[in-house]
């Protein structure tokens, strides 16, 4: 049961991240065609206005697809609007843990303004800072990386039937998602924002967006295959 809880919490974390992109796009005036949790064929869909909300088959992420005819039309939006949309996801993934720490502190600490308002922000920033410092170590020791299988297994073991640990797991995984997406790899939010900023300095760099994004996706998919194979070997092969 705890593994199902871990999987559902991962889904919640992904939803919150993608909802951040969605709200930021709306704020920037970029219409959205598809809001999807998961990739691949859709399992469930509902249309509201111009946006189709869907759950897709492969629960390894999600996406927000702008309502544009092609990439060229999307790049016609000002850089500031595109950066706003890209930044919305990581920002949402940083905000969610603040609410998690608020709930934890309400339960375990005396009720005070500091414990409920100031401390959760400090806790979030502190954990985020430690995760950023750990990035070089994570990529230099790839044997410690885990994919969805590993996260669900270790997360389920950690959570058990403890609601406080479920909140801690949600906060940590959401911050992990924020840090991961801010790494400047072109297919990730951090890479997109870096390329958008480069576009301001060197407009001709726009021609490199697509090939760099494709290379970034190849790298990410390769890493996903690697960590998934490692998880299978770690947890299912004797």
PDB file of C-alpha atoms in Angstrom:
ATOM      1  CA  UNK A   1       0.000   0.000   0.000  1.00  0.00           C
ATOM      2  CA  UNK A   2       2.828   2.414   0.841  1.00  0.00           C
ATOM      3  CA  UNK A   3       4.221   1.958  -2.686  1.00  0.00           C
ATOM      4  CA  UNK A   4       0.873   3.040  -4.142  1.00  0.00           C
ATOM      5  CA  UNK A   5       0.948   6.084  -1.857  1.00  0.00           C
ATOM      6  CA  UNK A   6       4.478   6.913  -3.078  1.00  0.00           C
ATOM      7  CA  UNK A   7       3.358   6.590  -6.700  1.00  0.00           C
ATOM      8  CA  UNK A   8       0.324   8.817  -6.100  1.00  0.00           C
ATOM      9  CA  UNK A   9       2.506  11.420  -4.387  1.00  0.00           C
ATOM     10  CA  UNK A  10       4.889  11.411  -7.352  1.00  0.00           C
ATOM     11  CA  UNK A  11       1.866  12.018  -9.578  1.00  0.00           C
ATOM     12  CA  UNK A  12       0.847  14.931  -7.324  1.00  0.00           C
ATOM     13  CA  UNK A  13       4.358  16.406  -7.510  1.00  0.00           C
ATOM     14  CA  UNK A  14       4.388  16.170 -11.314  1.00  0.00           C
ATOM     15  CA  UNK A  15       0.896  17.683 -11.486  1.00  0.00           C
ATOM     16  CA  UNK A  16       1.939  20.625  -9.324  1.00  0.00           C
ATOM     17  CA  UNK A  17       5.050  21.217 -11.472  1.00  0.00           C
ATOM     18  CA  UNK A  18       3.111  21.155 -14.737  1.00  0.00           C
ATOM     19  CA  UNK A  19       0.327  23.260 -13.241  1.00  0.00           C
ATOM     20  CA  UNK A  20       3.012  25.843 -12.477  1.00  0.00           C
ATOM     21  CA  UNK A  21       3.932  25.917 -16.168  1.00  0.00           C
ATOM     22  CA  UNK A  22       0.238  26.169 -17.033  1.00  0.00           C
ATOM     23  CA  UNK A  23      -0.437  29.118 -14.719  1.00  0.00           C
ATOM     24  CA  UNK A  24       2.752  30.887 -15.822  1.00  0.00           C
ATOM     25  CA  UNK A  25       1.762  30.454 -19.477  1.00  0.00           C
ATOM     26  CA  UNK A  26      -1.670  31.908 -18.740  1.00  0.00           C
ATOM     27  CA  UNK A  27      -0.008  34.797 -16.911  1.00  0.00           C
ATOM     28  CA  UNK A  28       2.234  35.403 -19.916  1.00  0.00           C
ATOM     29  CA  UNK A  29      -0.687  35.279 -22.335  1.00  0.00           C
ATOM     30  CA  UNK A  30       0.362  32.018 -24.014  1.00  0.00           C
ATOM     31  CA  UNK A  31      -2.692  29.837 -24.807  1.00  0.00           C
ATOM     32  CA  UNK A  32      -2.394  26.135 -23.923  1.00  0.00           C
ATOM     33  CA  UNK A  33      -3.608  23.340 -26.169  1.00  0.00           C
ATOM     34  CA  UNK A  34      -2.763  20.301 -23.981  1.00  0.00           C
ATOM     35  CA  UNK A  35      -2.087  19.898 -20.264  1.00  0.00           C
ATOM     36  CA  UNK A  36      -0.867  16.325 -19.725  1.00  0.00           C
ATOM     37  CA  UNK A  37       0.255  14.286 -16.751  1.00  0.00           C
ATOM     38  CA  UNK A  38       2.416  11.541 -18.284  1.00  0.00           C
ATOM     39  CA  UNK A  39       3.636  10.946 -21.821  1.00  0.00           C
ATOM     40  CA  UNK A  40       2.454   8.825 -24.726  1.00  0.00           C
ATOM     41  CA  UNK A  41      -1.112   7.747 -25.586  1.00  0.00           C
ATOM     42  CA  UNK A  42      -3.829   9.410 -23.537  1.00  0.00           C
ATOM     43  CA  UNK A  43      -5.706   7.274 -21.034  1.00  0.00           C
ATOM     44  CA  UNK A  44      -8.235   9.933 -20.029  1.00  0.00           C
ATOM     45  CA  UNK A  45      -9.010  13.392 -21.372  1.00  0.00           C
ATOM     46  CA  UNK A  46     -11.363  16.285 -20.750  1.00  0.00           C
ATOM     47  CA  UNK A  47     -11.611  19.521 -22.711  1.00  0.00           C
ATOM     48  CA  UNK A  48     -12.310  22.857 -21.089  1.00  0.00           C
ATOM     49  CA  UNK A  49     -12.274  25.841 -23.396  1.00  0.00           C
ATOM     50  CA  UNK A  50      -9.318  25.593 -25.755  1.00  0.00           C
ATOM     51  CA  UNK A  51      -7.325  23.307 -23.430  1.00  0.00           C
ATOM     52  CA  UNK A  52      -7.437  19.513 -23.311  1.00  0.00           C
ATOM     53  CA  UNK A  53      -6.561  18.090 -19.892  1.00  0.00           C
ATOM     54  CA  UNK A  54      -5.293  14.528 -20.081  1.00  0.00           C
ATOM     55  CA  UNK A  55      -3.656  11.670 -18.225  1.00  0.00           C
ATOM     56  CA  UNK A  56      -1.255   9.759 -20.457  1.00  0.00           C
ATOM     57  CA  UNK A  57       0.016   6.201 -20.344  1.00  0.00           C
ATOM     58  CA  UNK A  58       3.658   6.644 -19.304  1.00  0.00           C
ATOM     59  CA  UNK A  59       3.836   8.256 -15.820  1.00  0.00           C
ATOM     60  CA  UNK A  60       7.377   9.586 -16.161  1.00  0.00           C
ATOM     61  CA  UNK A  61       6.609  13.274 -16.260  1.00  0.00           C
ATOM     62  CA  UNK A  62       4.167  15.541 -18.005  1.00  0.00           C
ATOM     63  CA  UNK A  63       3.973  18.474 -20.355  1.00  0.00           C
ATOM     64  CA  UNK A  64       2.131  21.675 -21.228  1.00  0.00           C
ATOM     65  CA  UNK A  65       1.754  22.171 -24.976  1.00  0.00           C
ATOM     66  CA  UNK A  66       1.171  25.754 -26.192  1.00  0.00           C
ATOM     67  CA  UNK A  67      -1.513  26.308 -28.797  1.00  0.00           C
ATOM     68  CA  UNK A  68       0.782  27.080 -31.730  1.00  0.00           C
ATOM     69  CA  UNK A  69       1.036  25.750 -35.269  1.00  0.00           C
ATOM     70  CA  UNK A  70       4.767  25.068 -35.058  1.00  0.00           C
ATOM     71  CA  UNK A  71       7.955  25.923 -33.198  1.00  0.00           C
ATOM     72  CA  UNK A  72       8.409  29.118 -35.226  1.00  0.00           C
ATOM     73  CA  UNK A  73       5.094  30.497 -33.994  1.00  0.00           C
ATOM     74  CA  UNK A  74       6.063  29.743 -30.386  1.00  0.00           C
ATOM     75  CA  UNK A  75       9.378  31.579 -30.809  1.00  0.00           C
ATOM     76  CA  UNK A  76       7.435  34.617 -31.999  1.00  0.00           C
ATOM     77  CA  UNK A  77       6.420  35.143 -28.371  1.00  0.00           C
ATOM     78  CA  UNK A  78       8.757  37.579 -26.568  1.00  0.00           C
ATOM     79  CA  UNK A  79      11.634  36.011 -24.647  1.00  0.00           C
ATOM     80  CA  UNK A  80      10.232  37.264 -21.325  1.00  0.00           C
ATOM     81  CA  UNK A  81       6.970  35.357 -21.888  1.00  0.00           C
ATOM     82  CA  UNK A  82       8.783  32.144 -22.766  1.00  0.00           C
ATOM     83  CA  UNK A  83      11.047  32.454 -19.726  1.00  0.00           C
ATOM     84  CA  UNK A  84       7.994  33.051 -17.522  1.00  0.00           C
ATOM     85  CA  UNK A  85       6.383  29.861 -18.806  1.00  0.00           C
ATOM     86  CA  UNK A  86       9.567  27.809 -18.294  1.00  0.00           C
ATOM     87  CA  UNK A  87      10.167  29.204 -14.810  1.00  0.00           C
ATOM     88  CA  UNK A  88       6.629  28.426 -13.641  1.00  0.00           C
ATOM     89  CA  UNK A  89       7.261  24.695 -13.195  1.00  0.00           C
ATOM     90  CA  UNK A  90      10.383  24.881 -10.999  1.00  0.00           C
ATOM     91  CA  UNK A  91       8.828  27.725  -8.998  1.00  0.00           C
ATOM     92  CA  UNK A  92       5.739  25.605  -8.294  1.00  0.00           C
ATOM     93  CA  UNK A  93       8.004  22.705  -7.289  1.00  0.00           C
ATOM     94  CA  UNK A  94       9.659  25.001  -4.739  1.00  0.00           C
ATOM     95  CA  UNK A  95       6.361  26.368  -3.411  1.00  0.00           C
ATOM     96  CA  UNK A  96       4.801  22.921  -2.791  1.00  0.00           C
ATOM     97  CA  UNK A  97       7.409  21.929  -0.141  1.00  0.00           C
ATOM     98  CA  UNK A  98       6.680  25.132   1.784  1.00  0.00           C
ATOM     99  CA  UNK A  99       3.094  23.928   2.274  1.00  0.00           C
ATOM    100  CA  UNK A 100       4.391  20.463   3.221  1.00  0.00           C
ATOM    101  CA  UNK A 101       6.651  21.930   5.899  1.00  0.00           C
ATOM    102  CA  UNK A 102       3.789  24.101   7.162  1.00  0.00           C
ATOM    103  CA  UNK A 103       1.687  20.949   7.717  1.00  0.00           C
ATOM    104  CA  UNK A 104       4.604  19.125   9.360  1.00  0.00           C
ATOM    105  CA  UNK A 105       5.343  22.042  11.681  1.00  0.00           C
ATOM    106  CA  UNK A 106       1.685  22.437  12.658  1.00  0.00           C
ATOM    107  CA  UNK A 107       1.730  18.794  13.790  1.00  0.00           C
ATOM    108  CA  UNK A 108       5.114  18.551  15.517  1.00  0.00           C
ATOM    109  CA  UNK A 109       5.924  22.097  16.715  1.00  0.00           C
ATOM    110  CA  UNK A 110       4.203  24.617  18.971  1.00  0.00           C
ATOM    111  CA  UNK A 111       1.918  26.916  17.028  1.00  0.00           C
ATOM    112  CA  UNK A 112       3.653  30.232  16.345  1.00  0.00           C
ATOM    113  CA  UNK A 113       4.152  32.690  13.491  1.00  0.00           C
ATOM    114  CA  UNK A 114       7.801  31.644  13.212  1.00  0.00           C
ATOM    115  CA  UNK A 115       7.051  27.905  13.057  1.00  0.00           C
ATOM    116  CA  UNK A 116       4.173  28.210  10.594  1.00  0.00           C
ATOM    117  CA  UNK A 117       5.334  31.042   8.318  1.00  0.00           C
ATOM    118  CA  UNK A 118       9.073  31.741   8.639  1.00  0.00           C
ATOM    119  CA  UNK A 119      10.434  28.280   9.429  1.00  0.00           C
ATOM    120  CA  UNK A 120       8.832  26.468   6.440  1.00  0.00           C
ATOM    121  CA  UNK A 121      10.455  28.948   4.042  1.00  0.00           C
ATOM    122  CA  UNK A 122      13.818  28.520   5.790  1.00  0.00           C
ATOM    123  CA  UNK A 123      13.473  24.707   5.729  1.00  0.00           C
ATOM    124  CA  UNK A 124      12.677  24.739   2.008  1.00  0.00           C
ATOM    125  CA  UNK A 125      15.603  27.017   1.155  1.00  0.00           C
ATOM    126  CA  UNK A 126      17.965  24.966   3.337  1.00  0.00           C
ATOM    127  CA  UNK A 127      17.044  21.642   1.704  1.00  0.00           C
ATOM    128  CA  UNK A 128      17.146  23.233  -1.754  1.00  0.00           C
ATOM    129  CA  UNK A 129      20.650  24.593  -1.055  1.00  0.00           C
ATOM    130  CA  UNK A 130      21.897  21.162   0.090  1.00  0.00           C
ATOM    131  CA  UNK A 131      20.483  19.528  -3.038  1.00  0.00           C
ATOM    132  CA  UNK A 132      22.197  22.054  -5.307  1.00  0.00           C
ATOM    133  CA  UNK A 133      25.509  21.368  -3.555  1.00  0.00           C
ATOM    134  CA  UNK A 134      24.973  17.632  -4.113  1.00  0.00           C
ATOM    135  CA  UNK A 135      24.562  17.892  -7.909  1.00  0.00           C
ATOM    136  CA  UNK A 136      28.247  17.280  -8.797  1.00  0.00           C
ATOM    137  CA  UNK A 137      28.364  14.236  -6.518  1.00  0.00           C
ATOM    138  CA  UNK A 138      25.177  12.803  -8.055  1.00  0.00           C
ATOM    139  CA  UNK A 139      26.601  12.908 -11.579  1.00  0.00           C
ATOM    140  CA  UNK A 140      30.013  11.615 -10.542  1.00  0.00           C
ATOM    141  CA  UNK A 141      28.442   8.610  -8.765  1.00  0.00           C
ATOM    142  CA  UNK A 142      25.777   7.521 -11.250  1.00  0.00           C
ATOM    143  CA  UNK A 143      25.394   4.167  -9.518  1.00  0.00           C
ATOM    144  CA  UNK A 144      23.439   6.030  -6.811  1.00  0.00           C
ATOM    145  CA  UNK A 145      20.907   7.492  -9.262  1.00  0.00           C
ATOM    146  CA  UNK A 146      17.373   6.093  -9.262  1.00  0.00           C
ATOM    147  CA  UNK A 147      14.478   6.209 -11.699  1.00  0.00           C
ATOM    148  CA  UNK A 148      10.762   5.992 -10.999  1.00  0.00           C
ATOM    149  CA  UNK A 149      11.010   2.349  -9.871  1.00  0.00           C
ATOM    150  CA  UNK A 150      13.715   3.119  -7.342  1.00  0.00           C
ATOM    151  CA  UNK A 151      11.943   6.233  -6.086  1.00  0.00           C
ATOM    152  CA  UNK A 152       8.668   4.346  -5.600  1.00  0.00           C
ATOM    153  CA  UNK A 153      10.386   1.441  -3.788  1.00  0.00           C
ATOM    154  CA  UNK A 154      12.568   3.550  -1.495  1.00  0.00           C
ATOM    155  CA  UNK A 155       9.793   6.120  -1.074  1.00  0.00           C
ATOM    156  CA  UNK A 156       7.278   3.446  -0.116  1.00  0.00           C
ATOM    157  CA  UNK A 157       9.703   1.942   2.408  1.00  0.00           C
ATOM    158  CA  UNK A 158      10.365   5.409   3.845  1.00  0.00           C
ATOM    159  CA  UNK A 159       6.698   6.434   4.062  1.00  0.00           C
ATOM    160  CA  UNK A 160       5.255   3.226   5.494  1.00  0.00           C
ATOM    161  CA  UNK A 161       1.998   4.303   7.131  1.00  0.00           C
ATOM    162  CA  UNK A 162       3.402   7.562   8.516  1.00  0.00           C
ATOM    163  CA  UNK A 163       1.642  10.712   7.280  1.00  0.00           C
ATOM    164  CA  UNK A 164       4.493  12.965   8.392  1.00  0.00           C
ATOM    165  CA  UNK A 165       6.953  10.950   6.335  1.00  0.00           C
ATOM    166  CA  UNK A 166       4.577  11.212   3.379  1.00  0.00           C
ATOM    167  CA  UNK A 167       4.782  15.012   3.701  1.00  0.00           C
ATOM    168  CA  UNK A 168       8.579  14.835   3.993  1.00  0.00           C
ATOM    169  CA  UNK A 169       8.778  12.600   0.910  1.00  0.00           C
ATOM    170  CA  UNK A 170       6.593  15.021  -1.067  1.00  0.00           C
ATOM    171  CA  UNK A 171       8.734  18.007  -0.058  1.00  0.00           C
ATOM    172  CA  UNK A 172      12.034  16.282  -0.873  1.00  0.00           C
ATOM    173  CA  UNK A 173      10.889  14.869  -4.226  1.00  0.00           C
ATOM    174  CA  UNK A 174       9.345  18.171  -5.279  1.00  0.00           C
ATOM    175  CA  UNK A 175      12.594  20.010  -4.538  1.00  0.00           C
ATOM    176  CA  UNK A 176      14.490  17.272  -6.387  1.00  0.00           C
ATOM    177  CA  UNK A 177      12.271  17.910  -9.393  1.00  0.00           C
ATOM    178  CA  UNK A 178      12.908  21.656  -9.181  1.00  0.00           C
ATOM    179  CA  UNK A 179      16.695  21.205  -9.003  1.00  0.00           C
ATOM    180  CA  UNK A 180      16.702  18.637 -11.812  1.00  0.00           C
ATOM    181  CA  UNK A 181      14.707  20.921 -14.094  1.00  0.00           C
ATOM    182  CA  UNK A 182      16.965  23.892 -13.409  1.00  0.00           C
ATOM    183  CA  UNK A 183      20.061  22.047 -14.647  1.00  0.00           C
ATOM    184  CA  UNK A 184      21.027  23.868 -17.901  1.00  0.00           C
ATOM    185  CA  UNK A 185      20.389  20.947 -20.273  1.00  0.00           C
ATOM    186  CA  UNK A 186      18.441  22.289 -23.298  1.00  0.00           C
ATOM    187  CA  UNK A 187      15.479  19.917 -22.939  1.00  0.00           C
ATOM    188  CA  UNK A 188      14.972  20.964 -19.303  1.00  0.00           C
ATOM    189  CA  UNK A 189      13.513  24.218 -18.003  1.00  0.00           C
ATOM    190  CA  UNK A 190      16.914  25.557 -16.975  1.00  0.00           C
ATOM    191  CA  UNK A 191      18.355  24.858 -20.409  1.00  0.00           C
ATOM    192  CA  UNK A 192      15.397  26.477 -22.142  1.00  0.00           C
ATOM    193  CA  UNK A 193      15.720  29.643 -20.066  1.00  0.00           C
ATOM    194  CA  UNK A 194      19.461  29.774 -20.731  1.00  0.00           C
ATOM    195  CA  UNK A 195      18.884  29.514 -24.484  1.00  0.00           C
ATOM    196  CA  UNK A 196      16.158  32.163 -24.344  1.00  0.00           C
ATOM    197  CA  UNK A 197      18.554  34.538 -22.550  1.00  0.00           C
ATOM    198  CA  UNK A 198      21.273  33.741 -25.096  1.00  0.00           C
ATOM    199  CA  UNK A 199      18.787  34.679 -27.783  1.00  0.00           C
ATOM    200  CA  UNK A 200      18.663  38.222 -26.380  1.00  0.00           C
ATOM    201  CA  UNK A 201      22.431  38.551 -26.685  1.00  0.00           C
ATOM    202  CA  UNK A 202      22.847  36.632 -29.940  1.00  0.00           C
ATOM    203  CA  UNK A 203      19.542  36.405 -31.878  1.00  0.00           C
ATOM    204  CA  UNK A 204      21.007  33.996 -34.446  1.00  0.00           C
ATOM    205  CA  UNK A 205      21.345  31.399 -31.680  1.00  0.00           C
ATOM    206  CA  UNK A 206      17.643  30.722 -32.230  1.00  0.00           C
ATOM    207  CA  UNK A 207      18.602  28.289 -34.994  1.00  0.00           C
ATOM    208  CA  UNK A 208      20.325  26.077 -32.405  1.00  0.00           C
ATOM    209  CA  UNK A 209      17.294  25.633 -30.128  1.00  0.00           C
ATOM    210  CA  UNK A 210      15.842  22.616 -31.901  1.00  0.00           C
ATOM    211  CA  UNK A 211      19.052  20.567 -32.415  1.00  0.00           C
ATOM    212  CA  UNK A 212      20.213  21.301 -28.863  1.00  0.00           C
ATOM    213  CA  UNK A 213      16.803  20.372 -27.430  1.00  0.00           C
ATOM    214  CA  UNK A 214      16.873  17.132 -29.438  1.00  0.00           C
ATOM    215  CA  UNK A 215      20.348  16.339 -28.126  1.00  0.00           C
ATOM    216  CA  UNK A 216      19.146  17.094 -24.603  1.00  0.00           C
ATOM    217  CA  UNK A 217      16.205  14.716 -24.948  1.00  0.00           C
ATOM    218  CA  UNK A 218      18.487  11.968 -26.261  1.00  0.00           C
ATOM    219  CA  UNK A 219      20.703  12.464 -23.194  1.00  0.00           C
ATOM    220  CA  UNK A 220      17.743  12.428 -20.808  1.00  0.00           C
ATOM    221  CA  UNK A 221      16.134   9.360 -22.393  1.00  0.00           C
ATOM    222  CA  UNK A 222      19.468   7.562 -22.282  1.00  0.00           C
ATOM    223  CA  UNK A 223      19.818   8.393 -18.586  1.00  0.00           C
ATOM    224  CA  UNK A 224      16.250   7.222 -17.939  1.00  0.00           C
ATOM    225  CA  UNK A 225      16.957   3.882 -19.626  1.00  0.00           C
ATOM    226  CA  UNK A 226      20.159   3.538 -17.588  1.00  0.00           C
ATOM    227  CA  UNK A 227      18.562   4.277 -14.200  1.00  0.00           C
ATOM    228  CA  UNK A 228      15.529   2.106 -14.976  1.00  0.00           C
ATOM    229  CA  UNK A 229      17.772  -0.831 -15.905  1.00  0.00           C
ATOM    230  CA  UNK A 230      19.789  -0.206 -12.737  1.00  0.00           C
ATOM    231  CA  UNK A 231      16.584  -0.181 -10.654  1.00  0.00           C
ATOM    232  CA  UNK A 232      15.398  -3.456 -12.197  1.00  0.00           C
ATOM    233  CA  UNK A 233      18.769  -5.054 -11.474  1.00  0.00           C
ATOM    234  CA  UNK A 234      18.811  -3.634  -7.950  1.00  0.00           C
ATOM    235  CA  UNK A 235      15.292  -4.608  -6.879  1.00  0.00           C
ATOM    236  CA  UNK A 236      14.111  -7.479  -9.079  1.00  0.00           C
ATOM    237  CA  UNK A 237      17.164  -9.485 -10.149  1.00  0.00           C
ATOM    238  CA  UNK A 238      18.673 -11.727  -7.540  1.00  0.00           C
TER     239      UNK A 238
END
